[in-house]
Amino acid sequence: MYRAIRIHGYGGPEVLQLETLPTPVPSRGEILIRQEAIGVNYIDIYFRTGLYKVPSLPAILGMEGAGVVMATGAGVTDFVPGDRVAYPTALGGYGECRTIAADRVVPLPSDIPFDIAAGCMLRGLTAHMLLREVHAVQPGETILVHAAAGGVGLLVCQWARHIGARVIGVVSTEEKGELARQNGAADILIGHDDLAARVRKLTDGAMVPVVYDSVGKDTFVASLDCLAPRGLMVSYGNASGEVTGISVGMLATRGSLYLTRPGLTTYFAQRSALLAGAKELFDLIIQGVLTVRIGQRFALADAGAAQTALESRATIGSTILLP
Ligand code: NDP
């Protein structure tokens, strides 16, 4: 038997229930992992509230984790029991153990601790996707990054600084601003009011070639207003609510803008891309270029409190659960 956090319906943090379940047996192509650390991400909140739908209820939430292989199903050749592993995007993470398709898992180098892996697999690959794939950020480029002190945000700041870009980070408090600055943001804007005017001032009127917006509803239009002509709006999250009611003409009147809504599962659908992205991420961590800041650690049983902290903007960096 093992303990996991399940939902039987969508709703507030109270729908997250700690339950004892029979230990699963890996099917063909799957492995069973004993989890040492589990990531808590904003997407877990979308699945809990029903903004994103789980395939069926009841469901175990959680997309990201790290641990040790306990057993392998038929046909698995990449892993053997005892291997250290991690994964970024597979529903079913909030448990002491779990089964998972082996092709969604990567080997975890011995010099990356489990908690760091659980704090960076999803968030670090998101930073990779944003800065290297969605838009290949160039040295000297100025980029606007929302939620710059968050789990994804701190890694984006560090990685962009490493590339040689100038980050304008948007955060809600001075404390978060200081943290984002320490992690590579050159300039900090507190709050979303008059965003375009403040970006104009910081860029001497040039505005920015790309905005990374994870806030969604509250900032979408303001972010478009910060772009230079033919700039790229990367809307990649909905922390303040879903973006709806967009008119295509908004892109034309603001200077022939581009808009994309990228998702990690598309960018890392191929196993080769997942392995390459994880290797690059781990190498940068081992070299000390990226430092994963785990701001909050909760017991598995306190998953509700962890999600409440994340959605009330009370967190910095990554949040993890410890089984
Ligand atoms: P964060 O740690 O960044 O937490 C969310 C942050 O968003 C808050 O700390 C807060 O920062 C900011 N925020 C602004 N407005 C609100 C609001 N109304 N309610 C709550 N938060 C608000 O979370 P994650 O690192 O887990 O994820 C960051 C974002 O990236 C999420 O939107 C997530 O959905 C998205 N994402 C998308 C992926 C994709 O594939 N498209 C993959 C991974 C993440 P502040 O207080 O400074 O404003």
mmCIF file of N, CA, C and O and ligand atoms in Angstrom, residues 41-42 46 122-123 126 129 147 150-152 171-172 176 192 214-215 218 236-240 261-264 310-311 313 315 317, ligand 1:
data_model
loop_
_atom_site.group_PDB
_atom_site.id
_atom_site.type_symbol
_atom_site.label_atom_id
_atom_site.label_comp_id
_atom_site.label_asym_id
_atom_site.label_seq_id
_atom_site.Cartn_x
_atom_site.Cartn_y
_atom_site.Cartn_z
ATOM 1 N N ASN A 41 3.335 22.567 -9.059
ATOM 2 C CA ASN A 41 3.350 23.557 -10.122
ATOM 3 C C ASN A 41 1.978 24.183 -10.301
ATOM 4 O O ASN A 41 0.970 23.603 -9.902
ATOM 5 N N TYR A 42 1.980 25.352 -10.957
ATOM 6 C CA TYR A 42 0.707 26.039 -11.162
ATOM 7 C C TYR A 42 -0.272 25.184 -11.954
ATOM 8 O O TYR A 42 -1.476 25.243 -11.728
ATOM 9 N N TYR A 46 -4.568 24.320 -11.944
ATOM 10 C CA TYR A 46 -5.530 24.296 -13.060
ATOM 11 C C TYR A 46 -6.270 22.957 -13.092
ATOM 12 O O TYR A 46 -7.480 22.899 -13.347
ATOM 13 N N LEU A 122 10.102 20.335 -14.540
ATOM 14 C CA LEU A 122 9.055 21.002 -15.315
ATOM 15 C C LEU A 122 9.408 22.479 -15.541
ATOM 16 O O LEU A 122 9.327 22.995 -16.655
ATOM 17 N N ARG A 123 9.843 23.142 -14.464
ATOM 18 C CA ARG A 123 10.108 24.585 -14.555
ATOM 19 C C ARG A 123 11.349 24.870 -15.406
ATOM 20 O O ARG A 123 11.371 25.802 -16.212
ATOM 21 N N THR A 126 10.627 24.291 -18.990
ATOM 22 C CA THR A 126 9.810 25.411 -19.485
ATOM 23 C C THR A 126 10.719 26.584 -19.853
ATOM 24 O O THR A 126 10.556 27.204 -20.915
ATOM 25 N N MET A 129 12.306 25.771 -23.082
ATOM 26 C CA MET A 129 11.350 25.943 -24.188
ATOM 27 C C MET A 129 11.185 27.428 -24.529
ATOM 28 O O MET A 129 11.225 27.810 -25.711
ATOM 29 N N ALA A 147 6.116 37.425 -13.468
ATOM 30 C CA ALA A 147 6.296 36.493 -12.338
ATOM 31 C C ALA A 147 7.763 36.067 -12.241
ATOM 32 O O ALA A 147 8.087 34.885 -12.130
ATOM 33 N N GLY A 150 9.062 33.680 -9.541
ATOM 34 C CA GLY A 150 8.368 32.399 -9.383
ATOM 35 C C GLY A 150 9.272 31.228 -9.732
ATOM 36 O O GLY A 150 10.470 31.398 -9.998
ATOM 37 N N GLY A 151 8.682 30.036 -9.744
ATOM 38 C CA GLY A 151 9.451 28.830 -10.033
ATOM 39 C C GLY A 151 10.061 28.884 -11.418
ATOM 40 O O GLY A 151 11.287 28.719 -11.592
ATOM 41 N N VAL A 152 9.244 29.132 -12.430
ATOM 42 C CA VAL A 152 9.760 29.278 -13.788
ATOM 43 C C VAL A 152 10.568 30.571 -13.886
ATOM 44 O O VAL A 152 11.660 30.602 -14.469
ATOM 45 N N VAL A 171 7.213 41.753 -10.981
ATOM 46 C CA VAL A 171 6.877 41.026 -9.745
ATOM 47 C C VAL A 171 5.897 41.888 -8.945
ATOM 48 O O VAL A 171 5.649 43.048 -9.286
ATOM 49 N N SER A 172 5.373 41.310 -7.836
ATOM 50 C CA SER A 172 4.363 42.052 -7.069
ATOM 51 C C SER A 172 4.921 42.754 -5.837
ATOM 52 O O SER A 172 4.256 43.623 -5.279
ATOM 53 N N LYS A 176 10.298 40.219 -3.745
ATOM 54 C CA LYS A 176 10.411 39.367 -4.934
ATOM 55 C C LYS A 176 11.314 40.029 -5.969
ATOM 56 O O LYS A 176 12.081 39.364 -6.672
ATOM 57 N N HIS A 192 1.557 45.676 -12.156
ATOM 58 C CA HIS A 192 1.272 45.691 -13.597
ATOM 59 C C HIS A 192 0.787 47.060 -14.097
ATOM 60 O O HIS A 192 0.566 47.237 -15.290
ATOM 61 N N SER A 214 3.090 34.705 -18.083
ATOM 62 C CA SER A 214 2.450 33.542 -17.466
ATOM 63 C C SER A 214 1.262 33.942 -16.614
ATOM 64 O O SER A 214 0.625 33.089 -16.009
ATOM 65 N N VAL A 215 0.981 35.233 -16.551
ATOM 66 C CA VAL A 215 -0.089 35.715 -15.659
ATOM 67 C C VAL A 215 -1.450 35.602 -16.348
ATOM 68 O O VAL A 215 -2.463 35.293 -15.725
ATOM 69 N N ASP A 218 -4.994 39.065 -16.445
ATOM 70 C CA ASP A 218 -4.741 40.410 -15.899
ATOM 71 C C ASP A 218 -3.725 41.208 -16.696
ATOM 72 O O ASP A 218 -3.697 42.435 -16.605
ATOM 73 N N TYR A 236 2.031 31.966 -21.865
ATOM 74 C CA TYR A 236 2.259 30.555 -21.552
ATOM 75 C C TYR A 236 1.647 30.110 -20.238
ATOM 76 O O TYR A 236 1.926 28.994 -19.786
ATOM 77 N N GLY A 237 0.795 30.938 -19.632
ATOM 78 C CA GLY A 237 0.160 30.528 -18.385
ATOM 79 C C GLY A 237 -1.037 31.386 -18.044
ATOM 80 O O GLY A 237 -1.307 32.401 -18.718
ATOM 81 N N ASN A 238 -1.777 30.961 -17.015
ATOM 82 C CA ASN A 238 -3.037 31.620 -16.647
ATOM 83 C C ASN A 238 -3.136 31.874 -15.146
ATOM 84 O O ASN A 238 -4.172 31.656 -14.546
ATOM 85 N N ALA A 239 -2.061 32.307 -14.498
ATOM 86 C CA ALA A 239 -2.090 32.426 -13.029
ATOM 87 C C ALA A 239 -3.227 33.332 -12.556
ATOM 88 O O ALA A 239 -3.788 33.110 -11.488
ATOM 89 N N SER A 240 -3.588 34.344 -13.343
ATOM 90 C CA SER A 240 -4.672 35.248 -12.922
ATOM 91 C C SER A 240 -5.992 34.887 -13.587
ATOM 92 O O SER A 240 -6.998 35.559 -13.358
ATOM 93 N N ARG A 261 0.973 30.455 -27.940
ATOM 94 C CA ARG A 261 0.572 29.914 -26.635
ATOM 95 C C ARG A 261 1.219 28.522 -26.535
ATOM 96 O O ARG A 261 0.611 27.504 -26.867
ATOM 97 N N PRO A 262 2.508 28.489 -26.144
ATOM 98 C CA PRO A 262 3.240 27.218 -26.168
ATOM 99 C C PRO A 262 2.922 26.331 -24.966
ATOM 100 O O PRO A 262 2.558 26.815 -23.894
ATOM 101 N N GLY A 263 3.093 25.040 -25.151
ATOM 102 C CA GLY A 263 2.914 24.066 -24.069
ATOM 103 C C GLY A 263 4.082 23.093 -24.049
ATOM 104 O O GLY A 263 4.565 22.648 -25.104
ATOM 105 N N LEU A 264 4.514 22.757 -22.852
ATOM 106 C CA LEU A 264 5.679 21.886 -22.682
ATOM 107 C C LEU A 264 5.495 20.529 -23.358
ATOM 108 O O LEU A 264 6.438 19.976 -23.926
ATOM 109 N N LEU A 310 0.917 28.706 -3.262
ATOM 110 C CA LEU A 310 1.270 29.049 -4.649
ATOM 111 C C LEU A 310 0.228 29.983 -5.270
ATOM 112 O O LEU A 310 0.572 30.987 -5.887
ATOM 113 N N GLU A 311 -1.061 29.684 -5.071
ATOM 114 C CA GLU A 311 -2.074 30.504 -5.754
ATOM 115 C C GLU A 311 -2.318 31.829 -5.046
ATOM 116 O O GLU A 311 -2.909 32.736 -5.630
ATOM 117 N N ARG A 313 0.117 33.730 -4.148
ATOM 118 C CA ARG A 313 1.322 34.495 -4.502
ATOM 119 C C ARG A 313 2.283 34.610 -3.334
ATOM 120 O O ARG A 313 3.088 35.540 -3.276
ATOM 121 N N THR A 315 4.597 32.374 -2.565
ATOM 122 C CA THR A 315 5.791 31.561 -2.759
ATOM 123 C C THR A 315 6.854 32.308 -3.562
ATOM 124 O O THR A 315 6.550 33.234 -4.313
ATOM 125 N N GLY A 317 10.396 31.074 -6.004
ATOM 126 C CA GLY A 317 11.071 29.917 -6.568
ATOM 127 C C GLY A 317 10.153 28.712 -6.624
ATOM 128 O O GLY A 317 8.937 28.828 -6.814
HETATM 129 P P1 NDP B 1 4.958 30.707 -10.026
HETATM 130 O O1 NDP B 1 5.902 30.300 -8.971
HETATM 131 O O2 NDP B 1 5.431 31.625 -11.082
HETATM 132 O O3 NDP B 1 3.681 31.319 -9.315
HETATM 133 C C1 NDP B 1 2.792 32.123 -10.007
HETATM 134 C C2 NDP B 1 3.150 33.607 -9.884
HETATM 135 O O4 NDP B 1 2.337 34.327 -10.788
HETATM 136 C C3 NDP B 1 2.865 34.194 -8.532
HETATM 137 O O5 NDP B 1 3.868 33.982 -7.571
HETATM 138 C C4 NDP B 1 2.699 35.658 -8.867
HETATM 139 O O6 NDP B 1 3.935 36.336 -8.851
HETATM 140 C C5 NDP B 1 2.217 35.656 -10.326
HETATM 141 N N1 NDP B 1 0.837 36.144 -10.406
HETATM 142 C C6 NDP B 1 0.453 37.260 -11.020
HETATM 143 N N2 NDP B 1 -0.851 37.432 -10.898
HETATM 144 C C7 NDP B 1 -1.326 36.409 -10.180
HETATM 145 C C8 NDP B 1 -2.623 36.064 -9.716
HETATM 146 N N3 NDP B 1 -3.709 36.827 -9.968
HETATM 147 N N4 NDP B 1 -2.756 34.936 -8.998
HETATM 148 C C9 NDP B 1 -1.689 34.171 -8.728
HETATM 149 N N5 NDP B 1 -0.439 34.452 -9.153
HETATM 150 C C10 NDP B 1 -0.256 35.576 -9.871
HETATM 151 O O7 NDP B 1 4.318 29.403 -10.675
HETATM 152 P P2 NDP B 1 5.018 28.310 -11.604
HETATM 153 O O8 NDP B 1 6.478 28.565 -11.693
HETATM 154 O O9 NDP B 1 4.538 26.968 -11.197
HETATM 155 O O10 NDP B 1 4.371 28.596 -13.018
HETATM 156 C C11 NDP B 1 4.505 29.877 -13.606
HETATM 157 C C12 NDP B 1 3.561 30.018 -14.742
HETATM 158 O O11 NDP B 1 4.070 29.287 -15.836
HETATM 159 C C13 NDP B 1 2.144 29.513 -14.496
HETATM 160 O O12 NDP B 1 1.236 30.424 -15.087
HETATM 161 C C14 NDP B 1 2.126 28.206 -15.231
HETATM 162 O O13 NDP B 1 0.854 27.861 -15.655
HETATM 163 C C15 NDP B 1 3.044 28.503 -16.392
HETATM 164 N N6 NDP B 1 3.655 27.322 -16.986
HETATM 165 C C16 NDP B 1 3.364 27.013 -18.274
HETATM 166 C C17 NDP B 1 3.938 25.948 -18.899
HETATM 167 C C18 NDP B 1 3.628 25.657 -20.316
HETATM 168 O O14 NDP B 1 4.034 24.604 -20.820
HETATM 169 N N7 NDP B 1 2.921 26.521 -21.022
HETATM 170 C C19 NDP B 1 4.838 25.035 -18.175
HETATM 171 C C20 NDP B 1 5.132 25.475 -16.829
HETATM 172 C C21 NDP B 1 4.536 26.578 -16.257
HETATM 173 P P3 NDP B 1 3.942 37.902 -8.387
HETATM 174 O O15 NDP B 1 3.408 37.883 -6.971
HETATM 175 O O16 NDP B 1 5.334 38.318 -8.483
HETATM 176 O O17 NDP B 1 3.023 38.603 -9.351
#
